[in-house]
Coordinates of C-alpha atoms in Angstrom, one line a residue:
X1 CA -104.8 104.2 33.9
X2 CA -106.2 103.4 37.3
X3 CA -105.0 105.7 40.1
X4 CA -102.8 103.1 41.6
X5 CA -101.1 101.4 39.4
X6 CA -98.1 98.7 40.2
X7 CA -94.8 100.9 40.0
X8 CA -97.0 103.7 41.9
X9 CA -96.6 100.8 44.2
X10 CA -93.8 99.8 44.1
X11 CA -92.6 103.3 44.1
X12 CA -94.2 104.0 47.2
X13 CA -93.0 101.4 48.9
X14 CA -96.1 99.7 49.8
X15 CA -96.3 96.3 48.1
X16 CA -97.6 94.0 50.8
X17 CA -95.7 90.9 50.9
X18 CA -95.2 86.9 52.8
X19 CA -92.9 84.4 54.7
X20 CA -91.5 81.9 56.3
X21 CA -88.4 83.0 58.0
X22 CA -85.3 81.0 57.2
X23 CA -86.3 79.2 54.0
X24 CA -86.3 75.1 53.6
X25 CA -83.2 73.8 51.3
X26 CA -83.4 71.9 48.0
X27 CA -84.1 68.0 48.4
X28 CA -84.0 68.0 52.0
X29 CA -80.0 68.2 52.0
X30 CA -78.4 70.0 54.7
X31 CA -77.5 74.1 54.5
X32 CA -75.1 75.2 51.3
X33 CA -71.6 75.8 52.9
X34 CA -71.9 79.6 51.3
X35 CA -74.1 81.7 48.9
X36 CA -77.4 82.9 49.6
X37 CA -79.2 80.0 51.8
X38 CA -75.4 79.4 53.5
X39 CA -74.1 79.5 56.9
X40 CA -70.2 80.5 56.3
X41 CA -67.4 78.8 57.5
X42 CA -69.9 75.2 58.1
X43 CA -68.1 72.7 55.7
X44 CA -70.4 69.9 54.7
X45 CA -69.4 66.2 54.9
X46 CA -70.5 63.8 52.8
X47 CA -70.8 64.0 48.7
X48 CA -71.4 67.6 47.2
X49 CA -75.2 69.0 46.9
X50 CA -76.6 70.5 44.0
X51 CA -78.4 72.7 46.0
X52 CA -80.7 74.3 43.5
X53 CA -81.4 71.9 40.9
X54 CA -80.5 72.1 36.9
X55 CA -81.2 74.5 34.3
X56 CA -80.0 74.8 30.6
X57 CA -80.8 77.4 28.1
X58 CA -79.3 79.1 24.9
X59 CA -79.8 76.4 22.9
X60 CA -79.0 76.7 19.4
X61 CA -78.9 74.1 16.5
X62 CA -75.5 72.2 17.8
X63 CA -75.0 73.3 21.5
X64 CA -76.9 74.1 24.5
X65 CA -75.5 75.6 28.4
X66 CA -76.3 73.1 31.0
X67 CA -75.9 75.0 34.9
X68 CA -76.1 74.0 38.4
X69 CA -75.1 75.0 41.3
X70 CA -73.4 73.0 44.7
X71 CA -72.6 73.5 48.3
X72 CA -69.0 73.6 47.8
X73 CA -66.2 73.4 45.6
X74 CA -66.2 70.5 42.9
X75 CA -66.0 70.0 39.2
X76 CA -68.9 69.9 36.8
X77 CA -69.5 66.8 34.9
X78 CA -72.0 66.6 32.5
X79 CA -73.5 63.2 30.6
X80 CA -75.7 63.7 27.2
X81 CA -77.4 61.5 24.8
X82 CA -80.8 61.1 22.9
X83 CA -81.9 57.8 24.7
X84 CA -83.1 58.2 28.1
X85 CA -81.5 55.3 29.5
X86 CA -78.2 57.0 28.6
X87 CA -76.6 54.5 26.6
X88 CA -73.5 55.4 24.5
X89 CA -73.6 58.9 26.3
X90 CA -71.3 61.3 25.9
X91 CA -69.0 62.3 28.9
X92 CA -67.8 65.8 29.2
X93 CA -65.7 67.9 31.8
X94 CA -66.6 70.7 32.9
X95 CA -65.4 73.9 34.8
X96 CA -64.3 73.6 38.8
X97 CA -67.7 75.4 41.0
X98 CA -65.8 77.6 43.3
X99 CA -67.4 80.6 45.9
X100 CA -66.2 83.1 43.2
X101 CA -69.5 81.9 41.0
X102 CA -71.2 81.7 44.3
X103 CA -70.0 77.7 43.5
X104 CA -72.8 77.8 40.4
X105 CA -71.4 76.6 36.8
X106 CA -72.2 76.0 33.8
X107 CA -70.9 74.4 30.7
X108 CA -71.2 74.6 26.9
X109 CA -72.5 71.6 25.5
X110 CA -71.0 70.9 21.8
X111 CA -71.7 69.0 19.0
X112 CA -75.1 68.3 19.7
X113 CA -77.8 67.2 16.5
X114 CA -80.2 69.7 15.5
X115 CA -83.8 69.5 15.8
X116 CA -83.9 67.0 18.9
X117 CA -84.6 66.3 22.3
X118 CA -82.0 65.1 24.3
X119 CA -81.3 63.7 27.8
X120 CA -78.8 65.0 29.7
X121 CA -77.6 64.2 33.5
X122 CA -75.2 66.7 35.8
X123 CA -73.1 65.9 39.2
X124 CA -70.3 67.3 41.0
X125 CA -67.0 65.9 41.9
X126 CA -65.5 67.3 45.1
X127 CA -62.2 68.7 44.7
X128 CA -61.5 67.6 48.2
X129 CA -61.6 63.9 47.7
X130 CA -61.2 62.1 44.1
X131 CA -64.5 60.0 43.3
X132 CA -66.8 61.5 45.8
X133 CA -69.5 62.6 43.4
X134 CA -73.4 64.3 44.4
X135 CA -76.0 62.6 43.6
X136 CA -77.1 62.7 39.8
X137 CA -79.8 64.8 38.6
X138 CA -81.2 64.7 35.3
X139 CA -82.8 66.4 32.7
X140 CA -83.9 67.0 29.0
X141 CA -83.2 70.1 26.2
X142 CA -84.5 70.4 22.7
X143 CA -82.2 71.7 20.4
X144 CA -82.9 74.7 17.8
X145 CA -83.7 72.9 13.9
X146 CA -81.0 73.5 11.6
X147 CA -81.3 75.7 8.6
X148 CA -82.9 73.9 6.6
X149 CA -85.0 71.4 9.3
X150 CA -88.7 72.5 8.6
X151 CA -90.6 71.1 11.9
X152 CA -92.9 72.2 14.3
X153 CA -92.0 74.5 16.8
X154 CA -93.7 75.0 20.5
X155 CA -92.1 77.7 22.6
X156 CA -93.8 79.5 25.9
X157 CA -93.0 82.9 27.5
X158 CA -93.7 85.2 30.5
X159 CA -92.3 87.4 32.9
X160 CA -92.5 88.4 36.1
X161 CA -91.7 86.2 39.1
X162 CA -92.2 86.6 42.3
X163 CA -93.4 90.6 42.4
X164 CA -95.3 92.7 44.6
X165 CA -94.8 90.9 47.8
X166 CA -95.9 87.0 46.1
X167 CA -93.6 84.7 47.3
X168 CA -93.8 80.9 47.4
X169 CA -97.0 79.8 48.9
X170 CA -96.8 75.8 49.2
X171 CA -101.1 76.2 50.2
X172 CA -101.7 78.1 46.8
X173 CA -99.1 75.7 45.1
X174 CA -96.4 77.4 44.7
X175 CA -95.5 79.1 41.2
X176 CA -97.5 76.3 39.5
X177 CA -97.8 78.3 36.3
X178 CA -94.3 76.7 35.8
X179 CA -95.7 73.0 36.2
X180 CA -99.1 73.9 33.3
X181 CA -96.2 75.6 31.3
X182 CA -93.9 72.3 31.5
X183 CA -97.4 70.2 30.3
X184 CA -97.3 71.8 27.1
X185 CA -93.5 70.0 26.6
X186 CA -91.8 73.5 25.1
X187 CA -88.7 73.5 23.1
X188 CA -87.7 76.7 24.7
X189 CA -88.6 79.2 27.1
X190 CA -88.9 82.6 27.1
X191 CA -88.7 84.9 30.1
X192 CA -89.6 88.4 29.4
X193 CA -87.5 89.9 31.8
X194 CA -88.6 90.9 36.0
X195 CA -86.7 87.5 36.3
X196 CA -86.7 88.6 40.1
X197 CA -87.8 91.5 42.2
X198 CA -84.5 92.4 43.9
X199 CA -86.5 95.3 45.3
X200 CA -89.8 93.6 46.4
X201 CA -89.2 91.9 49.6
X202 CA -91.4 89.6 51.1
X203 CA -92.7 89.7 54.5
X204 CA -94.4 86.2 56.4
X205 CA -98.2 87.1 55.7
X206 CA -100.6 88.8 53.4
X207 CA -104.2 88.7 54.6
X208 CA -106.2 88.5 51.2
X209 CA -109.3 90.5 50.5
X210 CA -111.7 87.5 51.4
X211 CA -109.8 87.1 54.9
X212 CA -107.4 84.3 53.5
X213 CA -104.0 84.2 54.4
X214 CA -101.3 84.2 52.4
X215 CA -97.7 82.3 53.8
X216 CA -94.9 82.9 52.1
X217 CA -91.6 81.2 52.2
X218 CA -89.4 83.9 52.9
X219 CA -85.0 83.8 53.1
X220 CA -82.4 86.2 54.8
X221 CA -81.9 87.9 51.3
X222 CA -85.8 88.2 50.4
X223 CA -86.3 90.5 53.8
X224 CA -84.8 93.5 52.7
X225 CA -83.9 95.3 48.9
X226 CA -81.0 93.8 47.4
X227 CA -78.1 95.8 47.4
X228 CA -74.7 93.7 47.8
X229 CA -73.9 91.0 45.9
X230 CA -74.6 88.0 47.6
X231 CA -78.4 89.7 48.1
X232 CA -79.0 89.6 44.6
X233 CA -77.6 85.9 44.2
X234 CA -80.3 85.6 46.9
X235 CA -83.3 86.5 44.6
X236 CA -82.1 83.8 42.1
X237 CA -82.0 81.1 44.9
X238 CA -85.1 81.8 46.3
X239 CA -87.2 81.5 42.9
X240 CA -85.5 77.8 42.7
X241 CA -87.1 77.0 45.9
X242 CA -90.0 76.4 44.4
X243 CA -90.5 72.9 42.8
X244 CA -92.4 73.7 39.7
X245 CA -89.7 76.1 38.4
X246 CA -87.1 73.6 39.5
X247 CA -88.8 70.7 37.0
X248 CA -89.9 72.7 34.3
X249 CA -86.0 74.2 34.2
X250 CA -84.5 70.7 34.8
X251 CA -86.7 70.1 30.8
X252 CA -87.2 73.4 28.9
X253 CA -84.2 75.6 27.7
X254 CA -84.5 79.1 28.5
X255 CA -84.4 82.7 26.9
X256 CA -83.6 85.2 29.3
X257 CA -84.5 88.9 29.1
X258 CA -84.0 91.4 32.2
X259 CA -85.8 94.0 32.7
X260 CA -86.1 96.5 35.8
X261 CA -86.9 94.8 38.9
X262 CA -83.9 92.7 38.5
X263 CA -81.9 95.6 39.6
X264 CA -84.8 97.9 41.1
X265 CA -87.7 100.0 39.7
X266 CA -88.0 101.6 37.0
X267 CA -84.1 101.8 36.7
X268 CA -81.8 103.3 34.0
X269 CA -78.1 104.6 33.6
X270 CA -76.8 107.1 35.9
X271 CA -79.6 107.1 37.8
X272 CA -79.7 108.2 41.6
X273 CA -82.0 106.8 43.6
X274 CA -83.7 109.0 46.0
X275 CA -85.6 105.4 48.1
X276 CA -84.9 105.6 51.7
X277 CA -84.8 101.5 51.8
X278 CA -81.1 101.9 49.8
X279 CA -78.0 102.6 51.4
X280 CA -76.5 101.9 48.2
X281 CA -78.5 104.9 45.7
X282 CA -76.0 105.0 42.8
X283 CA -78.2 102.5 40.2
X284 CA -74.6 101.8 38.2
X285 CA -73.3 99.6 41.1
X286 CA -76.2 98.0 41.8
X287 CA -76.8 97.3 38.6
X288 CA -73.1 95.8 38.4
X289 CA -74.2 93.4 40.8
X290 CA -77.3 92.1 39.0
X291 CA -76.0 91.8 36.1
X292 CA -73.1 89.5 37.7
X293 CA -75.6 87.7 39.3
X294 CA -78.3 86.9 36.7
X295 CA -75.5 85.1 34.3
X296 CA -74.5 83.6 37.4
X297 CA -77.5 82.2 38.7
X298 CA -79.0 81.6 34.8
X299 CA -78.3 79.4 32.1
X300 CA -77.3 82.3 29.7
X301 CA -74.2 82.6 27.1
X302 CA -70.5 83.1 28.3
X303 CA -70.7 86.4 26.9
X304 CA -72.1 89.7 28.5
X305 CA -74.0 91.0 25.6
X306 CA -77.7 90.4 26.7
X307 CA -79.1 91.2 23.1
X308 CA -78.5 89.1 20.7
X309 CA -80.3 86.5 17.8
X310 CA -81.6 82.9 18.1
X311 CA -82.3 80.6 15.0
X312 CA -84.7 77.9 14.6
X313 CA -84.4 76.4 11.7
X314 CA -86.1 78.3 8.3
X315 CA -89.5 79.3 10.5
X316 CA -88.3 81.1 13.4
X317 CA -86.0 83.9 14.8
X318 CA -85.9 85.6 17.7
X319 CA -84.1 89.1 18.6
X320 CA -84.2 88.9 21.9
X321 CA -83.5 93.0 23.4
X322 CA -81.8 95.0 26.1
X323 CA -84.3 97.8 26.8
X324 CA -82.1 98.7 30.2
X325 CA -78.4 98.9 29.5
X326 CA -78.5 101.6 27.1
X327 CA -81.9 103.2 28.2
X328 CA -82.1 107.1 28.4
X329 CA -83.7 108.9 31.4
X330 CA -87.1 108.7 32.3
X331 CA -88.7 112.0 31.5
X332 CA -91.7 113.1 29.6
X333 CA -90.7 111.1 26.8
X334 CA -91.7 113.9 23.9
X335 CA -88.0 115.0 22.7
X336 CA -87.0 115.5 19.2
X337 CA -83.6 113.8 19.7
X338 CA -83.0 110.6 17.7
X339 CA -80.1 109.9 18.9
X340 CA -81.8 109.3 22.6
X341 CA -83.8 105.6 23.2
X342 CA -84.1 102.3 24.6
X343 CA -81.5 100.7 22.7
X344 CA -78.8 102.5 22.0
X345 CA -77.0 103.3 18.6
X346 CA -75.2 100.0 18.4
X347 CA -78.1 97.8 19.0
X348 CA -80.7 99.8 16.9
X349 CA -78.6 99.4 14.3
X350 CA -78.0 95.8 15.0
X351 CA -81.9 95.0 14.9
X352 CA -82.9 96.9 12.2
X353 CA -79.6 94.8 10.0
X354 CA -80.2 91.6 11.2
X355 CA -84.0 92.0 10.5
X356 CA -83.2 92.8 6.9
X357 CA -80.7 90.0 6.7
X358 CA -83.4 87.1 8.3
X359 CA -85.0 84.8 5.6
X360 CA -87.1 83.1 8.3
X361 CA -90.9 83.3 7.8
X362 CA -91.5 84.2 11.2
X363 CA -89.2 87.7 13.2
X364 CA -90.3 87.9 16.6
X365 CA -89.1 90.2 18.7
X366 CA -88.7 90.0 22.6
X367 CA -89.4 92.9 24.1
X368 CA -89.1 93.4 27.9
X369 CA -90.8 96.6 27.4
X370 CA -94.4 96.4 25.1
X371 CA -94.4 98.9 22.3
X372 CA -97.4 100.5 22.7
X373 CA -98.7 100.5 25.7
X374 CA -98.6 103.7 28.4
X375 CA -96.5 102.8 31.0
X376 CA -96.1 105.8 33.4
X377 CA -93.0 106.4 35.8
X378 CA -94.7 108.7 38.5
X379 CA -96.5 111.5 37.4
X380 CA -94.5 113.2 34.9
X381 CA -91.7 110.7 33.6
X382 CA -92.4 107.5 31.7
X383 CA -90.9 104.0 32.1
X384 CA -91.8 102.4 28.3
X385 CA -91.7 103.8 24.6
X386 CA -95.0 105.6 24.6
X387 CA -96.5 108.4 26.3
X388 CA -100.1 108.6 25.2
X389 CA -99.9 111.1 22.7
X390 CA -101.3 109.4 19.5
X391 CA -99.5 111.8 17.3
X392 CA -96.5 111.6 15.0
X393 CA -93.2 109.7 16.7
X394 CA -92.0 111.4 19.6
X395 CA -89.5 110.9 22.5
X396 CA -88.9 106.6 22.1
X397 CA -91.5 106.0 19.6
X398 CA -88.6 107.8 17.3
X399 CA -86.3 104.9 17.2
X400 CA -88.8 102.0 16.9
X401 CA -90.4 104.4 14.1
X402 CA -87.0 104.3 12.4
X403 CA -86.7 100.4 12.9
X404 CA -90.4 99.7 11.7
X405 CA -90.3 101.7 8.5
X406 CA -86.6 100.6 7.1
X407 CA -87.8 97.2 7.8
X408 CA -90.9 97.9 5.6
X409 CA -89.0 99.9 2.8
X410 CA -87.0 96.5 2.7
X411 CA -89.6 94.4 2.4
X412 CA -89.0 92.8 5.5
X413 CA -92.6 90.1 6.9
X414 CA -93.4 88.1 9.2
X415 CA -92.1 90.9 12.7
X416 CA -94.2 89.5 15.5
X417 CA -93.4 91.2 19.3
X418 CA -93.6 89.5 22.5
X419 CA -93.7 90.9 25.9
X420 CA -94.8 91.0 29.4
X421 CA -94.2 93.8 31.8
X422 CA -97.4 94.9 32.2
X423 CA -98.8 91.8 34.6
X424 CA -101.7 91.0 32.3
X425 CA -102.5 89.7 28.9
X426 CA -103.4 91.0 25.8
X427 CA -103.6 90.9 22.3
X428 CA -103.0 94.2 19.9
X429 CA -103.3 94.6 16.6
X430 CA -101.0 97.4 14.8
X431 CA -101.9 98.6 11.6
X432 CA -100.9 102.2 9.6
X433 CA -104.4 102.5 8.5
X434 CA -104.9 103.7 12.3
X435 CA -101.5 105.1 12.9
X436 CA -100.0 108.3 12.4
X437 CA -96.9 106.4 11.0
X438 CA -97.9 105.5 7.4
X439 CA -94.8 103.6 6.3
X440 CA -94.8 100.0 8.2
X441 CA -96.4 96.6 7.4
X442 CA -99.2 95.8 10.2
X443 CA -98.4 93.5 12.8
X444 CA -99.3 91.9 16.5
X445 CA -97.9 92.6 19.8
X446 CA -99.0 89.6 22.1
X447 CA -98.7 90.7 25.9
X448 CA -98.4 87.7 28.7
X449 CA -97.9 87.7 32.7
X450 CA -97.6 87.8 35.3
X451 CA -96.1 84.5 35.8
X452 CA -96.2 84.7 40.0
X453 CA -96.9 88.3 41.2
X454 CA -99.3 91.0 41.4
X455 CA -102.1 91.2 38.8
X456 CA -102.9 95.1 37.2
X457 CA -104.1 96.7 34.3
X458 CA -105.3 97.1 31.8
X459 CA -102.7 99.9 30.8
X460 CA -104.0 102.6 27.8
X461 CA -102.7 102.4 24.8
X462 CA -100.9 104.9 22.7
X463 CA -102.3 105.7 19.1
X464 CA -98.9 106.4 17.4
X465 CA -98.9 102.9 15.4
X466 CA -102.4 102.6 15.6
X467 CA -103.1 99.5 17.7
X468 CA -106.1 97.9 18.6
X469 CA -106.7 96.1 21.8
X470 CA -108.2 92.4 20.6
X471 CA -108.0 91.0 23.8
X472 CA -107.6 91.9 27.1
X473 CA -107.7 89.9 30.6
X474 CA -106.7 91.9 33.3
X475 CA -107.7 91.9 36.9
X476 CA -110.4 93.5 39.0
X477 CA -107.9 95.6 41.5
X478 CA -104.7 96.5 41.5
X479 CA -102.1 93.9 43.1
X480 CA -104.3 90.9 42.6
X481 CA -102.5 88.3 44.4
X482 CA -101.4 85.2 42.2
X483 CA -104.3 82.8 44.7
X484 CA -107.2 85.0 43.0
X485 CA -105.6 84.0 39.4
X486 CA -104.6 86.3 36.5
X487 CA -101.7 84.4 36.2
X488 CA -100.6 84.1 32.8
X489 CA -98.4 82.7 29.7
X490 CA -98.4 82.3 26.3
X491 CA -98.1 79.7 23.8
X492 CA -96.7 80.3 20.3
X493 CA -97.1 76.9 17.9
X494 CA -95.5 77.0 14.5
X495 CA -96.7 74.3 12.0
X496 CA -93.6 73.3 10.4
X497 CA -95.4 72.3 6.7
X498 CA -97.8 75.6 6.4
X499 CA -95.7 77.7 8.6
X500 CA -98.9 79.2 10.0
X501 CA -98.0 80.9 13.3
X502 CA -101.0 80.5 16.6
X503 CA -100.7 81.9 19.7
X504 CA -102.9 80.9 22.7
X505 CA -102.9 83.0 25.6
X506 CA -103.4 80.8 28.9
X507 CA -103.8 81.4 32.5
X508 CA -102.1 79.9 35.4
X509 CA -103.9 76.3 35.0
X510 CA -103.0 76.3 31.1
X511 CA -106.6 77.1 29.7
X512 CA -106.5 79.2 26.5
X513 CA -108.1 82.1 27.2
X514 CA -107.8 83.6 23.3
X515 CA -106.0 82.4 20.3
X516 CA -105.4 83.5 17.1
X517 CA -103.7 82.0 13.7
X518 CA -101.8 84.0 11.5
X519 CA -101.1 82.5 7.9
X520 CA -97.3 82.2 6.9
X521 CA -96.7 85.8 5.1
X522 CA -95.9 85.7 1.5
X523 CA -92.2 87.1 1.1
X524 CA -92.1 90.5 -0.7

């Protein structure tokens, strides 16, 4: 590890950071009556605003969640159809936007086709006055194959937005990662969690190591750590100030993972935090208040549960994982304890039958946390499941031990994991012939990000299930800014006749940097 790594910096409170006081609003429309970019008590004439464009996500082989957000009260109404020029569309009603939601919505689209891309247009209706209606804003989704639709499949993922003090910079172009991931024309999108950094704020300038300067956009709740609600909405809104993201949301459903920074570093249950930049130290209730706000501000399911399994057709599934909710207390990370871990007793037990009961050729899991890499918290504790020892399970490596070998002893192929985290990318190789756990069936951990923020790395890895680093790109220095590059995402392609699974890991312009194949596996 090098001596200053990010959550050393983080820690210490001395991520550097940008702005632009008093951020610019969405398609030149006036200030949002309320919410994080509002001015309360100012009513707005004129139509409703969708102030921060359209999203959708959680798109599964018959439905799909459509969200936007407005300046003031009205009712969602959403148009879909597969022709672009909306003809024969179907109409449907949607829930009233009112300042409990911070006036965002979304709705549950039903009944959709699998296996296609659809067109799909949202306004507002004021509640105030019948037929005044915002402008429309529209939009596409690809829907999840059915369950026996063999196709291709093209999905990206990343994570971490906006970290270490790297706001929007119009001069650098923004968080154009977004616009070279929107160019490869994904059916879905996977965010890896650090979704925002409630606890990174921004400040106007960064003076870059060559003398540059670096000018961020920077709002009221992107000044200070988020604590209350509306501060935490405020993360959200600022990251759909940019107009990549807006674009590439407004066409490519999402997955979304969280991770730490959505609530602060390094966070877990129970937790007190000893930062002198909270008023607010008990991590429960600020946690609350994330979680409130990411399903607000997100196009996620109705439901609360954040772990949960997506089908694509017969090639692909993806357990997508909570590595906070039910985390355990960062420490050494060497117990004996099994019943201690990441996931909890519920959702360990949830991956490892779900696994089993998946026939699709490919498992990946989304992890917001990578499996083998050392990822320290401080001197003492750790943040991740390893802790550098390369000897038999200990501390986290336990459960994931546990999950790995029952899936082997049940014949279980095809487990690929994906993750970020780290803020560089990588490609490892696990295989028991290295490891000191015997009883698994090899397989890859592909690492991407950052998607905008601070560059580090590379991290060591751990020697429990004996990876090996293929492929690394990681910065020069720690906190690289996103205008020197080491900006990345990955690629996963699925070829819907061989089932052969590639992966190319890109930067921030969308040149592969490495790629690999792997054949379909034969079942066992």
């Amino acid at each position: 590890m090098t001596a200053l790594d990010r959550r050393t910096l983080l820690r210490a409170g001395l991520a550097t950071g940008a702005g632009l006081a008093g951020g610019a609003l969405l398609g030149g429309a006036g200030a949002p009556a309320a919410g994080p970019l509002g001015f309360p008590g100012w009513r707005p004439a004129g139509r409703p605003v969708l102030t921060h464009g359209i999203q959708s996500g959680a798109a599964t082989a018959d439905s799909a969640v459509v969200w936007t957000r407005a300046d003031r009260a009205g009712r969602l109404r959403v148009e879909i159809s597969s022709r672009p020029d909306f003809r024969g569309a179907r109409q449907i009603r949607g829930p009233v936007l009112g300042p409990d939601s911070d006036f965002t919505g979304k709705l549950r689209l039903r009944g959709l086709p699998p296996g296609r891309r659809l067109h799909y247009r949202v306004r507002v209706e004021s509640t105030e006055r019948y037929g005044l209606v915002s402008e429309t804003l529209t939009g596409e989704l690809t829907t999840a194959p059915a369950a026996g639709q063999r196709r291709d499949l093209r999905f990206v993922w990343t994570g971490d937005i906006a970290g270490q003090g790297w706001g929007i910079d119009p001069a650098y172009g923004g968080m154009r990662i977004f616009e070279s991931m929107r160019a490869v024309r994904p059916d879905f999108f996977l965010c890896s969690g650090d979704t925002v950094y409630a606890d990174g704020p921004l400040t106007e300038t960064v003076t870059l190591p060559d003398g540059r300067i670096w000018r961020n956009l920077v709002t009221e709740e992107k000044s200070k750590v988020a604590e209350t609600l509306g501060e935490f909405r405020g993360q959200f809104a600022y990251n759909l100030l940019d107009e990549h993201l807006r674009a590439f949301a407004a066409e490519v459903p999402q997955i979304n993972q969280w991770d730490d920074h959505e609530v602060t570093n390094n966070w877990y249950p129970g937790e007190i935090l000893t930062d002198s930049r909270y008023a607010e130290t008990r991590v429960d209730v600020l946690a609350r208040r994330a979680r409130r706000a990411f399903h607000e501000w997100l196009p996620t399911p109705s439901d609360d549960r954040l772990y949960r399994r997506l089908s694509y057709g017969p090639l692909l599934d993806v357990f997508v994982l909570d590595m906070r909710t039910y985390k355990d207390a960062n420490d050494g990370n060497t117990y004996a304890d099994p019943r201690r871990g990441l996931l909890g007793r519920d959702q360990r037990a949830w991956l490892t039958r779900e696994l089993t009961r998946s026939r699709a050729t490919w498992k990946v899991i989304a992890a917001d946390l990578p499996l083998g890499l050392v990822v320290p918290d401080g001197a003492a504790a750790q943040e991740g499941i390893a802790q550098g020892d390369p000897g038999l399970p200990a501390g986290r490596e336990l459960e994931f031990a546990e999950i790995l070998t029952t899936a082997h002893r049940r014949g279980v192929t095809g487990i690929v994991f994906l993750t970020a985290d780290v803020h560089y990318t990588a490609a490892h190789h696990y295989d028991p012939a290295r490891a000191a756990v015997a009883d698994f069936t090899p397989f890859w951990e592909f690492v991407s990000g950052p998607a905008h923020a601070g560059a580090f790395g590379p991290n060591a890895l751990d020697g429990t299930f004996g990876p090996r680093a293929v492929f690394v790109n990681a910065p020069p220095r720690a906190n690289t800014s996103p205008a020197e590059g080491f900006q990345h995402f990955g690629e996963v392609n699925i070829d819907g006749r061989s089932g052969a699974f590639t992966v190319h890991l890109r930067d921030r312009d969308g040149t592969s940097l490495w790629s690999v194949t792997l054949p379909a596996p034969t079942r066992r």
